[in-house]
CSV table of C-alpha atoms and ligand atoms in Angstrom, one decimal:
chain,number,residue,atom,x,y,z
G,3,UNK,CA,16.0,-61.5,50.2
G,4,UNK,CA,14.3,-64.0,52.5
G,5,UNK,CA,16.1,-67.3,52.0
G,6,UNK,CA,17.7,-68.6,55.1
G,7,UNK,CA,20.2,-71.5,55.5
G,8,UNK,CA,20.8,-72.8,59.1
G,9,UNK,CA,23.8,-74.9,59.7
G,10,UNK,CA,23.8,-76.8,63.0
G,11,UNK,CA,26.8,-78.0,65.0
G,12,UNK,CA,26.8,-79.9,68.3
G,13,UNK,CA,24.1,-82.0,70.0
G,14,UNK,CA,20.5,-82.9,69.5
G,15,UNK,CA,19.4,-80.0,71.6
G,16,UNK,CA,21.0,-77.7,69.0
G,17,UNK,CA,19.3,-79.6,66.2
G,18,UNK,CA,16.0,-79.1,67.9
G,19,UNK,CA,16.7,-75.4,68.5
G,20,UNK,CA,17.5,-75.0,64.8
G,21,UNK,CA,14.2,-76.6,63.9
G,22,UNK,CA,12.3,-74.3,66.2
G,23,UNK,CA,14.1,-71.2,64.8
G,24,UNK,CA,13.3,-72.4,61.2
G,25,UNK,CA,9.6,-72.8,62.2
G,26,UNK,CA,9.6,-69.2,63.6
G,27,UNK,CA,11.2,-67.9,60.5
G,28,UNK,CA,8.7,-69.6,58.2
G,29,UNK,CA,5.8,-68.0,60.1
G,30,UNK,CA,7.5,-64.6,59.3
G,31,UNK,CA,7.6,-65.4,55.6
G,32,UNK,CA,11.2,-66.5,55.3
G,33,UNK,CA,11.9,-69.7,53.4
G,34,UNK,CA,14.4,-72.2,54.7
G,35,UNK,CA,16.9,-73.5,52.0
G,36,UNK,CA,19.1,-76.5,52.0
G,37,UNK,CA,22.5,-74.9,51.1
G,38,UNK,CA,24.4,-71.8,51.7
G,39,UNK,CA,24.8,-71.1,48.0
G,40,UNK,CA,21.0,-70.4,47.7
G,41,UNK,CA,20.8,-68.3,50.9
G,42,UNK,CA,20.5,-64.6,51.6
G,43,UNK,CA,21.0,-65.3,55.3
G,44,UNK,CA,23.2,-67.9,56.9
G,45,UNK,CA,22.8,-68.8,60.5
G,46,UNK,CA,25.4,-71.0,62.2
G,47,UNK,CA,24.0,-72.7,65.3
G,48,UNK,CA,27.2,-73.5,67.2
G,49,UNK,CA,28.6,-75.7,69.9
G,50,UNK,CA,31.3,-75.0,72.5
G,51,UNK,CA,31.7,-78.4,74.1
G,52,UNK,CA,35.2,-79.0,72.7
G,53,UNK,CA,37.7,-76.5,71.2
G,54,UNK,CA,37.5,-78.3,67.9
G,55,UNK,CA,33.7,-77.6,67.7
G,56,UNK,CA,34.3,-73.9,68.1
G,57,UNK,CA,37.2,-73.8,65.7
G,58,UNK,CA,35.0,-75.5,63.0
G,59,UNK,CA,32.3,-72.9,63.3
G,60,UNK,CA,34.8,-70.0,63.5
G,61,UNK,CA,36.5,-71.3,60.3
G,62,UNK,CA,33.2,-71.5,58.5
G,63,UNK,CA,32.1,-68.0,59.6
G,64,UNK,CA,35.4,-66.6,58.4
G,65,UNK,CA,35.1,-68.3,55.0
G,66,UNK,CA,31.5,-67.1,54.5
G,67,UNK,CA,32.4,-63.5,55.3
G,68,UNK,CA,35.4,-63.7,52.9
G,69,UNK,CA,33.1,-65.0,50.2
G,70,UNK,CA,30.6,-62.2,50.9
G,71,UNK,CA,33.5,-59.8,50.3
G,72,UNK,CA,33.9,-61.4,46.9
G,73,UNK,CA,30.3,-61.0,46.0
G,74,UNK,CA,28.6,-64.2,47.2
G,75,UNK,CA,24.8,-64.3,47.5
G,76,UNK,CA,24.8,-64.1,51.3
G,77,UNK,CA,23.8,-60.8,52.7
G,78,UNK,CA,23.6,-61.6,56.5
G,79,UNK,CA,25.6,-63.9,58.7
G,80,UNK,CA,24.5,-64.8,62.2
G,81,UNK,CA,26.0,-67.0,64.9
G,82,UNK,CA,23.6,-68.5,67.4
G,83,UNK,CA,23.7,-71.0,70.2
G,84,UNK,CA,26.4,-72.1,72.6
G,85,UNK,CA,29.5,-70.4,71.1
G,86,UNK,CA,27.5,-67.2,70.7
G,87,UNK,CA,26.7,-67.4,74.4
G,88,UNK,CA,30.2,-68.4,75.4
G,89,UNK,CA,32.1,-65.8,73.4
G,90,UNK,CA,29.5,-63.0,73.1
G,91,UNK,CA,30.8,-59.7,71.9
G,92,UNK,CA,34.3,-61.1,71.6
G,93,UNK,CA,33.0,-62.8,68.4
G,94,UNK,CA,32.6,-59.4,66.8
G,95,UNK,CA,36.1,-58.4,67.8
G,96,UNK,CA,37.5,-61.4,65.9
G,97,UNK,CA,34.9,-61.2,63.1
G,98,UNK,CA,34.0,-57.6,62.7
G,99,UNK,CA,31.7,-58.2,59.7
G,100,UNK,CA,29.5,-60.6,61.6
G,101,UNK,CA,25.9,-59.2,61.6
G,102,UNK,CA,24.3,-61.1,64.4
G,103,UNK,CA,25.2,-63.0,67.7
G,104,UNK,CA,22.3,-64.7,69.4
G,105,UNK,CA,22.6,-66.6,72.7
G,106,UNK,CA,20.9,-69.7,73.9
G,107,UNK,CA,18.1,-67.9,75.6
G,108,UNK,CA,17.3,-65.6,72.7
G,109,UNK,CA,16.5,-68.0,69.8
G,110,UNK,CA,12.9,-66.6,69.6
G,111,UNK,CA,14.4,-63.1,68.9
G,112,UNK,CA,16.0,-64.2,65.6
G,113,UNK,CA,13.0,-63.3,63.4
G,114,UNK,CA,12.9,-59.7,64.8
G,115,UNK,CA,16.6,-59.3,64.4
G,116,UNK,CA,16.6,-60.5,60.8
G,117,UNK,CA,13.6,-58.3,60.0
G,118,UNK,CA,15.5,-55.3,61.3
G,119,UNK,CA,18.8,-56.2,59.5
G,120,UNK,CA,17.0,-56.8,56.2
G,121,UNK,CA,15.0,-53.6,56.4
G,122,UNK,CA,18.3,-51.6,56.9
G,123,UNK,CA,19.9,-53.4,54.1
G,124,UNK,CA,17.0,-52.6,51.8
G,125,UNK,CA,17.3,-49.0,52.7
G,126,UNK,CA,20.6,-49.0,50.8
G,127,UNK,CA,22.3,-47.0,53.6
G,128,UNK,CA,25.5,-48.2,55.3
G,129,UNK,CA,25.7,-51.8,56.6
G,130,UNK,CA,23.7,-52.1,59.8
G,131,UNK,CA,25.6,-52.3,63.0
G,132,UNK,CA,26.2,-55.8,64.4
G,133,UNK,CA,23.6,-57.1,66.9
G,134,UNK,CA,24.6,-59.0,70.0
G,135,UNK,CA,21.7,-60.5,72.0
G,136,UNK,CA,23.0,-62.9,74.7
G,137,UNK,CA,21.2,-62.0,78.0
G,138,UNK,CA,19.4,-64.5,80.1
G,139,UNK,CA,15.6,-64.4,79.7
G,140,UNK,CA,13.1,-66.0,82.0
G,141,UNK,CA,10.8,-68.5,80.2
G,142,UNK,CA,13.0,-68.8,77.1
G,143,UNK,CA,12.8,-72.6,77.4
G,144,UNK,CA,9.1,-72.3,76.4
G,145,UNK,CA,10.0,-70.8,73.0
G,146,UNK,CA,11.5,-74.1,71.6
G,147,UNK,CA,8.2,-75.6,70.5
G,148,UNK,CA,7.6,-75.0,66.8
G,149,UNK,CA,8.0,-77.8,64.2
G,150,UNK,CA,7.9,-78.1,60.4
G,151,UNK,CA,4.4,-78.3,58.9
G,152,UNK,CA,5.5,-81.4,57.0
G,153,UNK,CA,5.3,-84.8,58.6
G,154,UNK,CA,8.2,-85.9,60.8
G,155,UNK,CA,8.1,-89.6,61.4
G,156,UNK,CA,10.4,-89.2,64.3
G,157,UNK,CA,10.6,-85.9,66.2
G,158,UNK,CA,12.6,-84.3,69.0
G,159,UNK,CA,10.8,-82.5,71.8
G,160,UNK,CA,12.8,-80.2,74.1
G,161,UNK,CA,11.5,-80.6,77.7
G,162,UNK,CA,13.9,-78.3,79.5
G,163,UNK,CA,17.0,-76.1,79.1
G,164,UNK,CA,20.2,-75.8,81.0
G,165,UNK,CA,22.1,-77.8,83.6
G,166,UNK,CA,22.7,-77.4,87.3
G,167,UNK,CA,25.4,-80.1,87.5
G,168,UNK,CA,29.0,-78.9,87.7
G,169,UNK,CA,31.0,-81.6,85.9
G,170,UNK,CA,34.5,-80.3,86.2
G,171,UNK,CA,35.3,-80.5,82.4
G,172,UNK,CA,32.0,-79.1,81.0
G,173,UNK,CA,31.1,-75.8,79.6
G,174,UNK,CA,27.4,-76.5,79.1
G,175,UNK,CA,26.2,-75.0,82.4
G,176,UNK,CA,27.8,-71.7,81.2
G,177,UNK,CA,26.4,-71.8,77.7
G,178,UNK,CA,22.9,-73.1,78.5
G,179,UNK,CA,22.3,-71.6,82.0
G,180,UNK,CA,20.5,-73.1,84.9
G,181,UNK,CA,18.0,-75.9,84.6
G,182,UNK,CA,14.5,-74.6,83.5
G,183,UNK,CA,11.7,-77.0,82.8
G,184,UNK,CA,8.8,-76.4,80.4
G,185,UNK,CA,5.3,-77.0,81.8
G,186,UNK,CA,4.2,-80.6,81.5
G,187,UNK,CA,0.9,-79.8,79.7
G,188,UNK,CA,2.6,-77.7,77.0
G,189,UNK,CA,5.0,-80.6,76.3
G,190,UNK,CA,2.1,-83.1,76.1
G,191,UNK,CA,0.2,-80.7,73.8
G,192,UNK,CA,3.2,-80.4,71.5
G,193,UNK,CA,3.5,-84.2,71.4
G,194,UNK,CA,-0.2,-84.5,70.6
G,195,UNK,CA,0.1,-82.0,67.7
G,196,UNK,CA,3.0,-84.0,66.3
G,197,UNK,CA,1.1,-87.2,66.6
G,198,UNK,CA,-1.9,-85.7,64.8
G,199,UNK,CA,0.6,-84.7,62.0
G,200,UNK,CA,1.8,-88.3,61.6
G,201,UNK,CA,4.8,-88.5,64.1
G,202,UNK,CA,5.2,-92.0,65.5
G,203,UNK,CA,8.4,-91.7,67.5
G,204,UNK,CA,9.3,-89.0,70.1
G,205,UNK,CA,12.7,-88.3,71.7
G,206,UNK,CA,12.5,-86.1,74.8
G,207,UNK,CA,15.5,-83.9,75.0
G,208,UNK,CA,17.3,-82.2,77.9
G,209,UNK,CA,20.8,-82.0,79.3
G,210,UNK,CA,19.7,-84.2,82.2
G,211,UNK,CA,16.2,-85.3,81.5
G,212,UNK,CA,15.7,-87.2,84.7
G,213,UNK,CA,16.1,-83.9,86.6
G,214,UNK,CA,13.1,-82.6,84.7
G,215,UNK,CA,10.9,-80.4,86.8
G,216,UNK,CA,12.7,-81.3,90.0
G,217,UNK,CA,12.1,-77.8,91.4
G,218,UNK,CA,8.9,-77.0,89.6
G,219,UNK,CA,6.8,-80.0,90.2
G,220,UNK,CA,6.2,-82.3,93.2
G,221,UNK,CA,7.0,-86.1,93.4
G,222,UNK,CA,3.6,-87.9,93.2
G,223,UNK,CA,3.0,-91.4,94.4
G,224,UNK,CA,6.8,-92.0,94.5
G,225,UNK,CA,7.1,-90.9,90.8
G,226,UNK,CA,9.4,-88.1,89.8
G,227,UNK,CA,8.1,-85.3,87.5
G,228,UNK,CA,10.1,-86.9,84.6
G,229,UNK,CA,8.3,-90.2,85.2
G,230,UNK,CA,5.0,-88.4,85.4
G,231,UNK,CA,5.8,-86.7,82.1
G,232,UNK,CA,6.8,-90.1,80.5
G,233,UNK,CA,3.4,-91.5,81.5
G,234,UNK,CA,1.5,-88.6,80.0
G,235,UNK,CA,3.4,-88.8,76.7
G,236,UNK,CA,2.8,-92.5,76.7
G,237,UNK,CA,-0.9,-91.9,76.8
G,238,UNK,CA,-0.9,-89.9,73.5
G,239,UNK,CA,-2.5,-91.9,70.8
G,240,UNK,CA,-0.5,-92.2,67.6
G,241,UNK,CA,2.9,-92.1,69.4
G,242,UNK,CA,4.2,-95.7,69.3
G,243,UNK,CA,7.8,-95.2,70.4
G,244,UNK,CA,9.3,-93.0,73.1
G,245,UNK,CA,13.0,-92.3,73.7
G,246,UNK,CA,14.9,-89.7,75.7
G,247,UNK,CA,18.4,-88.2,76.0
G,248,UNK,CA,20.4,-87.7,78.1
G,249,UNK,CA,19.7,-89.1,81.5
G,250,UNK,CA,22.3,-88.7,84.3
G,251,UNK,CA,23.4,-91.9,86.2
G,252,UNK,CA,22.7,-89.9,89.4
G,253,UNK,CA,19.0,-89.7,90.0
G,254,UNK,CA,18.2,-92.7,87.8
G,255,UNK,CA,15.9,-94.2,90.4
G,256,UNK,CA,13.6,-97.2,90.7
G,257,UNK,CA,10.6,-95.3,89.5
G,258,UNK,CA,12.4,-94.6,86.1
G,259,UNK,CA,13.8,-98.2,85.9
G,260,UNK,CA,10.2,-99.5,86.4
G,261,UNK,CA,9.1,-97.5,83.3
G,262,UNK,CA,11.0,-100.1,81.2
G,263,UNK,CA,8.7,-102.8,82.6
G,264,UNK,CA,5.5,-100.8,82.6
G,265,UNK,CA,5.5,-98.5,79.6
G,266,UNK,CA,5.6,-100.6,76.4
G,267,UNK,CA,6.1,-97.6,74.1
G,268,UNK,CA,9.3,-96.7,75.9
G,269,UNK,CA,12.0,-98.3,73.7
G,270,UNK,CA,14.6,-100.6,75.3
G,271,UNK,CA,17.5,-98.2,74.4
G,272,UNK,CA,19.3,-95.9,76.7
G,273,UNK,CA,22.0,-93.4,76.2
G,274,UNK,CA,23.8,-93.7,79.6
G,275,UNK,CA,26.9,-91.4,79.8
G,276,UNK,CA,29.6,-93.0,81.9
G,277,UNK,CA,32.5,-90.6,81.1
G,278,UNK,CA,35.0,-92.9,82.9
G,279,UNK,CA,35.3,-96.3,84.6
G,280,UNK,CA,37.7,-95.1,87.3
G,281,UNK,CA,36.3,-94.0,90.6
G,282,UNK,CA,39.2,-91.7,91.1
G,283,UNK,CA,38.7,-89.9,87.7
G,284,UNK,CA,34.9,-89.8,88.2
G,285,UNK,CA,35.5,-88.0,91.5
G,286,UNK,CA,37.9,-85.6,89.9
G,287,UNK,CA,35.3,-85.0,87.1
G,288,UNK,CA,32.7,-84.3,89.8
G,289,UNK,CA,30.5,-87.1,88.5
G,290,UNK,CA,28.8,-88.1,91.8
G,291,UNK,CA,28.6,-91.9,91.2
G,292,UNK,CA,31.0,-94.8,91.3
G,293,UNK,CA,31.6,-97.5,88.7
G,294,UNK,CA,29.8,-100.0,91.0
G,295,UNK,CA,26.7,-97.8,91.2
G,296,UNK,CA,26.8,-97.2,87.4
G,297,UNK,CA,26.9,-101.0,86.9
G,298,UNK,CA,24.1,-101.6,89.4
G,299,UNK,CA,21.8,-99.3,87.4
G,300,UNK,CA,22.7,-101.0,84.1
G,301,UNK,CA,21.9,-104.4,85.7
G,302,UNK,CA,18.6,-103.1,87.1
G,303,UNK,CA,17.7,-101.9,83.6
G,304,UNK,CA,18.7,-105.2,82.1
G,305,UNK,CA,16.5,-107.0,84.7
G,306,UNK,CA,13.6,-104.7,83.7
G,307,UNK,CA,14.2,-105.5,80.0
G,308,UNK,CA,16.8,-108.1,79.1
G,309,UNK,CA,16.9,-106.9,75.5
G,310,UNK,CA,18.1,-103.4,76.5
G,311,UNK,CA,20.6,-101.6,74.3
G,312,UNK,CA,23.1,-99.1,75.7
G,313,UNK,CA,25.0,-96.2,74.3
G,314,UNK,CA,27.4,-93.9,76.2
G,315,UNK,CA,29.8,-91.0,76.3
G,316,UNK,CA,33.4,-91.4,77.4
G,317,UNK,CA,36.1,-88.8,77.8
G,318,UNK,CA,39.7,-90.0,77.5
G,319,UNK,CA,42.6,-88.0,78.8
G,320,UNK,CA,41.0,-86.1,81.6
G,321,UNK,CA,43.9,-84.4,83.5
G,322,UNK,CA,45.7,-87.0,85.7
G,323,UNK,CA,44.1,-90.0,84.0
G,324,UNK,CA,46.7,-92.8,84.4
G,325,UNK,CA,47.0,-96.1,82.4
G,326,UNK,CA,45.4,-97.8,85.4
G,327,UNK,CA,42.5,-95.4,85.3
G,328,UNK,CA,42.0,-95.9,81.6
G,329,UNK,CA,42.2,-99.7,82.1
G,330,UNK,CA,39.2,-99.4,84.5
G,331,UNK,CA,37.3,-97.5,81.7
G,332,UNK,CA,38.0,-100.4,79.3
G,333,UNK,CA,36.8,-103.0,81.7
G,334,UNK,CA,33.6,-101.1,82.5
G,335,UNK,CA,33.1,-100.6,78.8
G,336,UNK,CA,33.5,-104.3,78.2
G,337,UNK,CA,31.3,-105.3,81.2
G,338,UNK,CA,28.4,-103.2,80.1
G,339,UNK,CA,28.9,-104.2,76.4
G,340,UNK,CA,27.9,-100.9,74.9
G,341,UNK,CA,26.2,-101.0,71.6
G,342,UNK,CA,27.1,-97.5,70.7
G,343,UNK,CA,29.4,-94.9,72.1
G,344,UNK,CA,30.7,-91.4,71.6
G,345,UNK,CA,34.3,-91.2,72.7
G,346,UNK,CA,35.8,-87.8,73.2
G,347,UNK,CA,39.4,-86.6,73.7
G,348,UNK,CA,39.5,-84.3,76.7
G,349,UNK,CA,39.5,-80.6,75.6
G,350,UNK,CA,40.2,-77.8,78.2
G,351,UNK,CA,37.4,-75.4,78.4
G,352,UNK,CA,38.0,-72.0,79.8
G,353,UNK,CA,36.0,-71.1,82.8
G,354,UNK,CA,35.5,-74.7,83.9
G,355,UNK,CA,36.8,-76.1,87.2
G,356,UNK,CA,39.1,-78.5,85.4
G,357,UNK,CA,40.8,-75.7,83.5
G,358,UNK,CA,43.1,-75.2,86.5
G,359,UNK,CA,44.3,-78.9,86.2
G,360,UNK,CA,45.8,-78.2,82.9
G,361,UNK,CA,46.0,-80.7,80.0
G,362,UNK,CA,48.4,-83.2,81.4
G,363,UNK,CA,47.7,-86.3,79.2
G,364,UNK,CA,49.8,-86.0,76.0
G,365,UNK,CA,47.9,-85.8,72.7
G,366,UNK,CA,49.4,-89.2,71.5
G,367,UNK,CA,48.2,-90.9,74.7
G,368,UNK,CA,44.7,-89.5,74.2
G,369,UNK,CA,44.7,-90.6,70.6
G,370,UNK,CA,45.9,-94.1,71.6
G,371,UNK,CA,43.2,-94.5,74.3
G,372,UNK,CA,40.6,-93.2,71.9
G,373,UNK,CA,41.7,-95.9,69.4
G,374,UNK,CA,41.5,-98.7,72.0
G,375,UNK,CA,37.9,-97.8,72.9
G,376,UNK,CA,36.9,-97.4,69.2
G,377,UNK,CA,38.2,-100.9,68.6
G,378,UNK,CA,36.4,-102.3,71.6
G,379,UNK,CA,33.2,-100.6,70.4
G,380,UNK,CA,33.5,-102.0,67.0
G,381,UNK,CA,33.9,-105.5,68.4
G,382,UNK,CA,31.0,-105.1,70.8
G,383,UNK,CA,28.6,-103.7,68.2
G,384,UNK,CA,29.5,-106.2,65.5
G,385,UNK,CA,28.8,-109.0,68.1
G,386,UNK,CA,25.5,-107.5,69.2
G,387,UNK,CA,24.4,-106.9,65.6
G,388,UNK,CA,25.4,-110.4,64.5
G,389,UNK,CA,23.0,-111.8,67.2
G,390,UNK,CA,20.2,-110.1,65.3
G,391,UNK,CA,21.0,-111.8,62.0
G,392,UNK,CA,18.1,-114.2,61.2
G,393,UNK,CA,15.6,-112.4,63.6
G,394,UNK,CA,12.7,-110.3,62.5
G,395,UNK,CA,12.9,-106.7,63.8
G,396,UNK,CA,10.0,-104.2,64.0
G,397,UNK,CA,11.3,-101.3,61.9
G,398,UNK,CA,9.9,-97.8,61.9
G,399,UNK,CA,10.5,-96.6,58.3
G,400,UNK,CA,12.0,-93.1,58.2
G,401,UNK,CA,12.5,-92.7,54.4
G,402,UNK,CA,14.8,-93.5,51.5
G,403,UNK,CA,18.4,-94.3,52.5
G,404,UNK,CA,21.2,-92.0,51.3
G,405,UNK,CA,22.3,-94.7,48.9
G,406,UNK,CA,19.0,-94.5,47.1
G,407,UNK,CA,18.1,-97.2,44.5
G,408,UNK,CA,14.9,-98.3,46.2
G,409,UNK,CA,16.8,-98.8,49.5
G,410,UNK,CA,15.0,-97.5,52.6
G,411,UNK,CA,16.1,-96.7,56.1
G,412,UNK,CA,14.5,-97.3,59.5
G,413,UNK,CA,15.4,-98.2,63.0
G,414,UNK,CA,14.4,-101.0,65.4
G,415,UNK,CA,13.5,-100.2,69.0
G,416,UNK,CA,17.1,-100.5,69.9
G,417,UNK,CA,17.9,-97.5,67.6
G,418,UNK,CA,19.9,-99.7,65.2
G,419,UNK,CA,19.9,-98.5,61.7
G,420,UNK,CA,18.4,-101.0,59.3
G,421,UNK,CA,18.5,-100.8,55.4
G,422,UNK,CA,16.2,-102.8,53.2
G,423,UNK,CA,14.5,-102.7,49.8
G,424,UNK,CA,11.2,-100.8,50.1
G,425,UNK,CA,8.9,-98.2,48.7
G,426,UNK,CA,7.9,-94.6,49.3
G,427,UNK,CA,4.5,-95.3,50.8
G,428,UNK,CA,6.2,-97.2,53.7
G,429,UNK,CA,7.6,-94.0,55.3
G,430,UNK,CA,6.1,-93.7,58.8
G,431,UNK,CA,4.9,-97.3,58.9
G,432,UNK,CA,6.1,-100.1,61.1
G,433,UNK,CA,7.3,-103.1,59.0
G,434,UNK,CA,8.7,-106.5,60.0
G,435,UNK,CA,12.2,-106.9,58.6
G,436,UNK,CA,14.3,-110.1,58.6
G,437,UNK,CA,17.9,-109.3,59.2
G,438,UNK,CA,20.3,-111.0,56.7
G,439,UNK,CA,23.6,-109.2,57.3
G,440,UNK,CA,25.3,-107.0,59.9
G,441,UNK,CA,28.2,-104.6,60.2
G,442,UNK,CA,29.1,-102.6,63.3
G,443,UNK,CA,26.9,-99.7,62.4
G,444,UNK,CA,24.2,-101.0,60.0
G,445,UNK,CA,21.9,-104.0,59.6
G,446,UNK,CA,20.7,-105.1,56.2
G,447,UNK,CA,17.4,-107.0,55.8
G,448,UNK,CA,14.3,-107.7,53.8
G,449,UNK,CA,10.7,-107.0,54.6
G,450,UNK,CA,8.8,-110.2,55.6
G,451,UNK,CA,5.5,-110.1,53.8
G,452,UNK,CA,2.3,-110.7,55.8
G,453,UNK,CA,1.8,-114.1,54.2
G,454,UNK,CA,5.4,-115.2,54.9
W,22,SAH,N1,24.3,-83.5,79.4
W,22,SAH,C1,24.9,-84.5,78.8
W,22,SAH,C2,26.2,-84.2,78.1
W,22,SAH,C3,26.3,-83.1,77.2
W,22,SAH,S1,27.8,-82.8,76.5
W,22,SAH,C4,25.3,-85.5,79.9
W,22,SAH,O1,25.6,-85.1,81.0
W,22,SAH,O2,25.3,-86.7,79.5
W,22,SAH,C5,28.1,-84.3,75.6
W,22,SAH,C6,29.3,-85.0,76.0
W,22,SAH,O3,30.5,-84.3,75.6
W,22,SAH,C7,29.6,-85.3,77.4
W,22,SAH,O4,28.8,-86.4,77.9
W,22,SAH,C8,31.0,-85.5,77.5
W,22,SAH,O5,31.3,-86.9,77.3
W,22,SAH,C9,31.6,-84.7,76.4
W,22,SAH,N2,32.3,-83.5,76.9
W,22,SAH,C10,31.8,-82.5,77.6
W,22,SAH,N3,32.8,-81.6,77.9
W,22,SAH,C11,34.0,-82.1,77.3
W,22,SAH,C12,35.3,-81.7,77.3
W,22,SAH,N4,35.7,-80.6,77.9
W,22,SAH,N5,36.2,-82.4,76.6
W,22,SAH,C13,35.8,-83.6,76.0
W,22,SAH,N6,34.6,-84.0,76.0
W,22,SAH,C14,33.6,-83.3,76.7
W,23,SF4,FE1,27.8,-81.1,81.2
W,23,SF4,FE2,27.7,-82.6,83.3
W,23,SF4,FE3,25.7,-80.9,82.8
W,23,SF4,FE4,26.1,-83.1,81.2
W,23,SF4,S1,25.5,-83.1,83.4
W,23,SF4,S2,25.7,-81.0,80.6
W,23,SF4,S3,28.3,-83.2,81.2
W,23,SF4,S4,27.7,-80.4,83.4
W,24,F3S,FE1,27.5,-78.3,72.3
W,24,F3S,FE2,25.9,-76.6,73.4
W,24,F3S,FE3,25.1,-79.1,72.9
W,24,F3S,S1,28.0,-76.8,73.9
W,24,F3S,S2,27.0,-80.3,73.0
W,24,F3S,S3,25.6,-77.5,71.4
W,24,F3S,S4,24.5,-77.9,74.6
């Protein structure tokens, strides 16, 4: 009765939270399994950022409970994370058989709640009452620190929780609460432990990483707390690559741009969310920058490192977005030449400022705008990837590719996925790979041997 399956929806913060919950559960003697069919306990770590994300998790929870009614192995179902925080007790109203609802500041309570639920179930009495635990808790950001005991070549490290921005469309400040930073020394210690265990690449995570520690730590020598943290992580032996996600265009200052000249381990890849290319829409979204300012930062980053790769987030169909506004988004997209992008169709979130604006852009128009950007993205990423054909890229080998057959997968510093024939002992190593072929999303290559 101690096999747990965790299914994760949403962003990398959620992935990281799920890993930390898994680590806490292992310490308590639970084993983490890879499929719901083998599990006594299923935990859904959920996302609320768009309606579709919530509907997916709700559908899944409904099916799992129905299957339990028909005698499936699962004994306990829990919903954690953003949708748990957003909907709280209302989840039990719509899914009365749900056992556990755990908010984003209570992940560390999951082992206790499961222990209690399991003990009651073993007592053969009536089913235990549902538990709802969604209060705020000071210091909860410090609980997201445990990792698997096995080697992770590339690891996420959560440096903060929450968001103090008020982008008009966004539910994250509600689901994740106010910005709270972890102490710098604890983060560095976590990175050191990962490095000792064989991790080579670190991605620092937060909703707005460049706001890290703004209130908690002073600016020193013109360097923001986030830049101070980057420098400390950079000094950890064994870590060879550093990335972070997401920065906000506001507050992306010269001290952070300079890191791309001065910190060689910091990879020349940035996820830089633009959301829209129209100043009018940016204002309505409460994104406090203009397209000119966004572009200036991109140019400064390219001056700091001409090989820089960029990815972004764009929302199409924000209320009031006209054809002219959208055309501005397309031109900014083309000017920056994004290598990767997540393009989202606007989804009204209840409780956000933009809720009052309605959902004025018809579904077909959102769909068409989405399609235009996807086509631009495909063209831009094929063009960039084709430039890499014939070059030798430094690849950090992550492991066997899904396709198998001796094909291995790794990434270059620009976060491009590279497939090549390899062998198991290369996992975690840096190898030189000559690129022979490119598609929009994948590069194919061959290892260049030392003699060649
Ligand atoms: N903190 C990150 C974003 C987290 S949410 C940042 O500011 O960059 C990830 C992305 O989801 C956002 O960048 C935005 O593009 C998209 N998103 C957020 N709310 C949305 C909504 N209501 N409808 C559609 N997309 C949305
Ligand atoms: Fe949402 Fe804006 Fe905060 Fe990002 S910065 S999490 S988009 S409110
Ligand atoms: Fe979704 Fe929560 Fe991340 S709403 S995008 S899982 S912070």
